[in-house]
Amino acid sequence: GNSVTQMEGPVTLSEEAFLTINCTYTATGYPSLFWYVQYPGEGLQLLLKATKADDKGSNKGFEATYRKETTSFHLEKGSVQVSDSAVYFCALSVGGYQKVTFGTGTKLQVIP
Amino acid sequence: ETGVTQTPRHLVMGMTNKKSLKCEQHLGHNAMYWYKQSAKKPLELMFVYNFKEQTENNSVPSRFSPECPNSSHLFLHLHTLQPEDSALYLCASSQDTGSSYEQYFGPGTRLTVT
C-alpha cells in the first residue's frame, strides 16, 4: 500500500532559523507529492506540490524537491517567521483522485 | 463565496440528537471528501463522492450518513453519536481527472458530542 512518514513534532525554532521537515513515502506507482499547511482553527491549505522526479515545488519561501531515488520530499525554508507556526502535512496521490495519503502532520512552533 | 465553505463552524450535540454538517464548493470540482481529524491521530478519510456517486466508504459507522445531492454540495448527517466522535470534520474537493489531484479544504466543523 501507500504510506507517508513524517518526522515527529513538535519542532520549535527561533525566528529566522532554518527549517527542515522530513518526509519519506512508499507508493505503488508514480505519485504526485504535496505539502499542506494547517494554521490554528483552519482547514488544510495546499502549500506546494511536485509531480515528477527532480521537480522542485516552492511557495512563500518554502521549497521541497521530489527525490525518487530516496523516496523523499523534505520541506525547507531558509528563515522562518512566527507566522509560519502551523501544522505541516506531507501527502501523496497515485492511481486516481480518491487515492490520497496524508502523513500524520508535524507541528512547527516559531518563537520570537 | 469562493473556495470551500463549511457550516456550522462549531457544533455541540448530545448523543441522542440529530444534526447535519454542510459543505459547499465553488471551484467547479467533481470530487468531494469528508475527513475526520482527531487530536494526535492521522487525518482519516471517511467518504469520497464523484458526481454525486459515493466511491469510497472507509468502514465508517452507520451513525454517519453522507449525502451528495450535486457536485457542489456535500452533507454529513449525524445521529446517536458517541463522545469519541468529537473531532474536527473537514470537507475537501478536487478535480477527478488530471495528474495530481490536489485537494482544497474547508475550514472544518468542530464537533463536540456531550
Coordinates of C-alpha atoms in Angstrom, one line a residue:
Chain A
G1 CA 0.0 0.0 0.0
N2 CA 0.9 3.7 0.0
S3 CA 2.2 5.5 3.1
V4 CA 3.8 8.8 4.1
T5 CA 6.2 9.1 7.1
Q6 CA 6.9 12.5 8.6
M7 CA 9.2 13.4 11.4
E8 CA 7.6 13.6 14.8
G9 CA 6.9 17.0 16.2
P10 CA 6.6 19.4 17.7
V11 CA 9.5 21.3 16.1
T12 CA 10.4 24.5 18.0
L13 CA 12.6 27.1 16.2
S14 CA 13.7 30.6 16.8
E15 CA 12.7 33.3 14.3
E16 CA 15.0 33.4 11.2
A17 CA 16.2 29.8 11.8
F18 CA 16.5 27.3 9.0
L19 CA 13.7 24.7 8.8
T20 CA 13.7 21.2 7.5
I21 CA 10.7 18.8 8.0
N22 CA 11.5 15.3 6.7
C23 CA 9.0 13.3 4.6
T24 CA 9.5 9.9 3.0
Y25 CA 7.0 7.8 1.2
T26 CA 6.2 4.4 -0.2
A27 CA 3.9 4.1 -3.2
T28 CA 2.8 1.7 -5.8
G29 CA 3.2 3.6 -9.0
Y30 CA 4.5 7.1 -9.7
P31 CA 3.0 9.5 -7.1
S32 CA 2.5 13.3 -7.1
L33 CA 3.7 14.8 -3.8
F34 CA 2.3 17.6 -1.8
W35 CA 2.8 19.7 1.3
Y36 CA -0.2 21.1 3.0
V37 CA -0.3 23.6 5.9
Q38 CA -2.9 24.0 8.6
Y39 CA -3.0 27.2 10.7
P40 CA -4.7 27.1 14.0
G41 CA -8.5 27.0 13.7
E42 CA -8.4 26.5 9.9
G43 CA -8.5 23.7 7.3
L44 CA -5.6 22.4 5.3
Q45 CA -4.2 24.6 2.5
L46 CA -2.0 23.4 -0.3
L47 CA 1.5 24.8 0.2
L48 CA 3.4 23.3 -2.7
K49 CA 3.5 20.3 -5.0
A50 CA 5.7 18.3 -7.3
T51 CA 4.5 15.9 -9.9
K52 CA 7.7 14.2 -11.2
A53 CA 11.2 13.3 -10.1
D54 CA 13.6 16.2 -9.5
D55 CA 10.8 18.8 -9.7
K56 CA 11.0 21.5 -7.0
G57 CA 7.8 22.9 -5.6
S58 CA 8.0 26.3 -4.0
N59 CA 5.7 28.8 -2.4
K60 CA 6.0 31.6 0.3
G61 CA 9.7 30.8 0.8
F62 CA 9.2 27.1 1.3
E63 CA 10.7 24.5 -1.0
A64 CA 10.6 20.8 -1.5
T65 CA 12.3 18.6 -4.1
Y66 CA 10.9 15.3 -5.4
R67 CA 13.7 12.8 -4.8
K68 CA 12.7 9.5 -6.4
E69 CA 16.0 7.7 -5.6
T70 CA 15.5 8.3 -1.8
T71 CA 11.6 8.4 -2.0
S72 CA 11.7 11.7 -0.1
F73 CA 10.1 15.2 -0.3
H74 CA 11.6 17.2 2.5
L75 CA 10.2 20.7 3.3
E76 CA 12.7 23.5 3.8
K77 CA 12.7 27.2 4.5
G78 CA 15.7 29.4 4.9
S79 CA 14.4 31.8 7.5
V80 CA 11.2 31.0 9.4
Q81 CA 8.8 33.6 10.9
V82 CA 6.4 33.5 13.8
S83 CA 3.6 33.5 11.3
D84 CA 4.8 30.1 9.9
S85 CA 3.7 28.4 13.2
A86 CA 1.3 25.7 12.0
V87 CA 1.0 22.0 11.3
Y88 CA 2.5 20.8 8.1
F89 CA 1.3 17.6 6.3
C90 CA 3.1 15.7 3.6
A91 CA 0.8 13.8 1.2
L92 CA 0.9 11.8 -2.0
S93 CA -1.6 10.9 -4.7
V94 CA -1.3 8.0 -7.1
G95 CA -3.7 5.9 -9.0
G96 CA -6.7 8.2 -9.0
Y97 CA -8.3 11.2 -7.3
Q98 CA -9.5 9.1 -4.3
K99 CA -6.1 7.7 -3.6
V100 CA -4.6 10.5 -1.5
T101 CA -2.5 9.5 1.5
F102 CA -1.6 12.0 4.2
G103 CA 1.2 11.9 6.8
T104 CA 0.5 12.4 10.5
G105 CA 1.5 16.1 10.4
T106 CA 4.4 18.0 12.0
K107 CA 3.7 20.9 14.3
L108 CA 6.0 23.8 13.9
Q109 CA 6.3 26.5 16.6
V110 CA 8.4 29.5 15.9
I111 CA 9.3 31.7 18.8
P112 CA 10.4 35.4 18.6
Chain B
E1 CA -18.2 33.0 -1.9
T2 CA -15.0 31.3 -3.2
G3 CA -13.3 28.1 -2.3
V4 CA -14.8 25.5 0.0
T5 CA -17.2 26.6 2.8
Q6 CA -18.5 24.6 5.7
T7 CA -21.3 25.3 8.2
P8 CA -21.6 25.3 11.1
R9 CA -18.1 26.1 12.3
H10 CA -18.8 24.8 15.7
L11 CA -21.4 22.3 16.9
V12 CA -22.2 20.8 20.3
M13 CA -24.7 18.0 20.4
G14 CA -25.9 15.4 22.7
M15 CA -25.7 11.7 22.0
T16 CA -29.4 11.5 21.1
N17 CA -29.5 14.5 18.8
K18 CA -29.6 14.5 15.0
K19 CA -27.7 17.2 13.2
S20 CA -26.2 17.8 9.8
L21 CA -22.9 19.3 8.5
K22 CA -22.9 21.2 5.3
C23 CA -20.1 21.7 2.7
E24 CA -20.2 23.7 -0.5
Q25 CA -17.5 24.2 -3.1
H26 CA -17.3 26.9 -5.6
L27 CA -14.4 25.6 -7.6
G28 CA -16.1 23.5 -10.3
H29 CA -14.6 20.3 -8.9
N30 CA -16.2 16.9 -9.4
A31 CA -14.9 15.1 -6.3
M32 CA -15.7 15.8 -2.7
Y33 CA -14.4 14.3 0.5
W34 CA -15.2 14.1 4.2
Y35 CA -12.3 13.7 6.7
K36 CA -12.2 13.3 10.4
Q37 CA -9.3 15.0 12.3
S38 CA -8.8 14.0 15.9
A39 CA -6.1 15.1 18.2
K40 CA -2.9 13.1 18.0
K41 CA -4.3 10.9 15.1
P42 CA -3.7 10.9 11.4
L43 CA -6.3 12.5 9.1
E44 CA -9.0 9.9 8.5
L45 CA -10.7 9.8 5.1
M46 CA -14.4 8.9 5.7
F47 CA -16.2 9.3 2.4
V48 CA -15.5 10.2 -1.2
Y49 CA -18.0 11.3 -3.8
N50 CA -17.7 11.9 -7.5
F51 CA -20.6 13.5 -9.4
K52 CA -23.0 12.5 -6.6
E53 CA -21.8 8.9 -6.6
Q54 CA -20.1 7.6 -3.5
T55 CA -16.8 6.0 -4.5
E56 CA -15.2 5.4 -1.1
N57 CA -16.5 4.5 2.3
N58 CA -13.7 3.7 4.7
S59 CA -15.6 1.5 7.2
V60 CA -17.4 4.5 8.7
P61 CA -20.1 3.6 11.3
S62 CA -23.6 4.0 10.2
R63 CA -24.3 6.8 12.6
F64 CA -22.5 9.0 10.0
S65 CA -24.6 9.3 6.8
P66 CA -23.3 11.3 3.9
E67 CA -25.4 12.9 1.2
C68 CA -24.3 14.5 -2.1
P69 CA -27.2 16.0 -4.0
N70 CA -25.0 17.6 -6.6
S71 CA -21.3 18.0 -7.3
S72 CA -21.2 21.3 -5.4
H73 CA -22.8 20.3 -2.1
L74 CA -22.0 17.6 0.4
F75 CA -23.7 16.9 3.7
L76 CA -22.8 14.7 6.7
H77 CA -25.9 13.6 8.7
L78 CA -25.2 12.7 12.3
H79 CA -27.3 10.7 14.7
T80 CA -26.7 8.9 18.0
L81 CA -23.1 9.9 18.1
Q82 CA -20.6 8.9 20.8
P83 CA -18.2 11.1 22.7
E84 CA -15.3 9.7 20.8
D85 CA -16.8 11.2 17.6
S86 CA -15.8 14.6 18.9
A87 CA -13.3 15.9 16.3
L88 CA -12.8 18.4 13.6
Y89 CA -14.7 17.4 10.4
L90 CA -13.1 18.6 7.2
C91 CA -14.6 18.8 3.8
A92 CA -12.4 18.9 0.7
S93 CA -12.8 18.9 -3.1
S94 CA -10.7 18.2 -6.1
Q95 CA -10.7 17.5 -9.8
D96 CA -11.3 13.9 -10.7
T97 CA -9.1 14.0 -13.8
G98 CA -5.6 15.2 -14.5
S99 CA -2.3 14.2 -13.0
S100 CA -2.1 15.4 -9.4
Y101 CA -5.5 15.8 -7.7
E102 CA -4.6 18.4 -5.1
Q103 CA -7.4 18.9 -2.6
Y104 CA -8.9 22.1 -1.4
F105 CA -10.2 22.1 2.1
G106 CA -12.9 24.0 4.0
P107 CA -12.2 25.4 7.5
G108 CA -13.9 22.5 9.2
T109 CA -16.7 22.0 11.7
R110 CA -15.5 21.5 15.3
L111 CA -17.9 18.9 16.7
T112 CA -18.3 18.2 20.4
V113 CA -20.5 15.3 21.5
T114 CA -21.7 15.5 25.1

